[in-house]
Coordinates of C-alpha atoms in Angstrom, one line a residue:
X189 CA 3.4 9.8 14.4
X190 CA 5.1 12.9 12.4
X191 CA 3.2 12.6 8.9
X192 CA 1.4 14.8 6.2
X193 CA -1.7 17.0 6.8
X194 CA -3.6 14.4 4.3
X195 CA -2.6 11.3 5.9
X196 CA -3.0 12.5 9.6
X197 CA -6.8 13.1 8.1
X198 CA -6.8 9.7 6.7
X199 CA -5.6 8.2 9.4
X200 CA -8.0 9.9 11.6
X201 CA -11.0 9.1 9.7
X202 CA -10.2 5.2 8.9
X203 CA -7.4 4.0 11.1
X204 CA -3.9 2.8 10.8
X205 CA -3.7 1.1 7.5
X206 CA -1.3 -1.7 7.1
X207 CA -1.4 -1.9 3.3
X208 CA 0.1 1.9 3.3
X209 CA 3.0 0.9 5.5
X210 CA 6.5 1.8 4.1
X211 CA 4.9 3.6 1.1
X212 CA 6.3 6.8 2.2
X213 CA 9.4 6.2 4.2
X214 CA 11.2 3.0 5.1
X215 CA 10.6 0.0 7.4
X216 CA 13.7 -0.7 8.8
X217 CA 12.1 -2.8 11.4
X218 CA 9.5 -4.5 8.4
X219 CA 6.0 -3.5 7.6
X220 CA 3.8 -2.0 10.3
X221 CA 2.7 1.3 12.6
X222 CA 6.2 3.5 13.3
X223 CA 5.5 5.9 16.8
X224 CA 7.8 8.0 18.3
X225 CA 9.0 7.9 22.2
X226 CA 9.5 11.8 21.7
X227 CA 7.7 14.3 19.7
X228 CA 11.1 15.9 18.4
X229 CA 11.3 12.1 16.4
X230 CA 7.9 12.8 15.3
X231 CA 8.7 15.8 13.7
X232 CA 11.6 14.3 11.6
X233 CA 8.8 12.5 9.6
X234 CA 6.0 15.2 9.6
X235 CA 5.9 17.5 6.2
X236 CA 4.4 21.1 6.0
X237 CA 1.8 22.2 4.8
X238 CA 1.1 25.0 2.1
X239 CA 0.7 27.4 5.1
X240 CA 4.0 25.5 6.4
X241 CA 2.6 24.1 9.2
X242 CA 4.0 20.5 10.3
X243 CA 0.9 17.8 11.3
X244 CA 1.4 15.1 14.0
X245 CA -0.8 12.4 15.6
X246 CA -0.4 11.8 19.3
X247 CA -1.0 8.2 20.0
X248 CA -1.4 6.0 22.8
X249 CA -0.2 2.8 22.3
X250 CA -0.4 -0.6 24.3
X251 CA 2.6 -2.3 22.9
X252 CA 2.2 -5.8 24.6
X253 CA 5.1 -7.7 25.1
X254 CA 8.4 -5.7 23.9
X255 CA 11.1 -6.6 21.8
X256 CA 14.4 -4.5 22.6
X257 CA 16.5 -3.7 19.8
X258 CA 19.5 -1.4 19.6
X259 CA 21.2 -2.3 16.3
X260 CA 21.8 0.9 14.0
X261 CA 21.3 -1.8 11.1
X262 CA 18.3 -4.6 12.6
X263 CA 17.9 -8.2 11.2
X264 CA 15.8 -8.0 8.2
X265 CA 13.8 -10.5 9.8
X266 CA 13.2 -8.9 12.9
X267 CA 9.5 -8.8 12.5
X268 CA 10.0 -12.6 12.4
X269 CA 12.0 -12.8 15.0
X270 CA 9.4 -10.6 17.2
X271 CA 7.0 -13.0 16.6
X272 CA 8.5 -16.2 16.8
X273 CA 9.9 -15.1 20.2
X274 CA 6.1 -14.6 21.9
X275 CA 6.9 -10.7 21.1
X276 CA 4.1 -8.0 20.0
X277 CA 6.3 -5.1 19.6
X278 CA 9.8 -4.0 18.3
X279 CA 11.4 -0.9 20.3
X280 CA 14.4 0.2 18.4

């Protein structure tokens, strides 16, 4: 999860907060926790530092029951859509 150096410490201390979700970059797949399969994705999102050094978390995520998207442009309701169809998960 490419991020700030402030957020990767406020993520450590408290956890993944829900009610921060989209507040610094989209959520093209609606609100929720954006991870990376590869830490080169990660790195897109992370920001440096004053020292210029980039901050990542590496996560380990049980994702339940998958929802496989491929769309450039997803549903805007495909949180909905993950739900109503028994899904836990979106992998896009």
């Amino acid at each position: 999860h490419g991020t700030t150096e402030a957020s990767v410490q406020g993520i450590s201390n408290e956890e993944f907060r829900m009610d921060f979700a989209g507040r610094h970059r989209g959520t093209l797949y609606g609100k929720g926790v954006y991870l990376a399969e590869c830490s080169s994705k990660a790195d897109e999102y992370a920001e440096e530092n004053s020292s210029g050094v980039c901050s990542m978390l590496l996560c380990r995520a049980a994702l339940g029951r998958v929802l496989l998207n491929s769309d450039a442009k997803p549903a805007s309701d495909m949180a909905i859509s993950c739900q109503t169809g028994g899904c836990d998960s979106v992998c896009g």
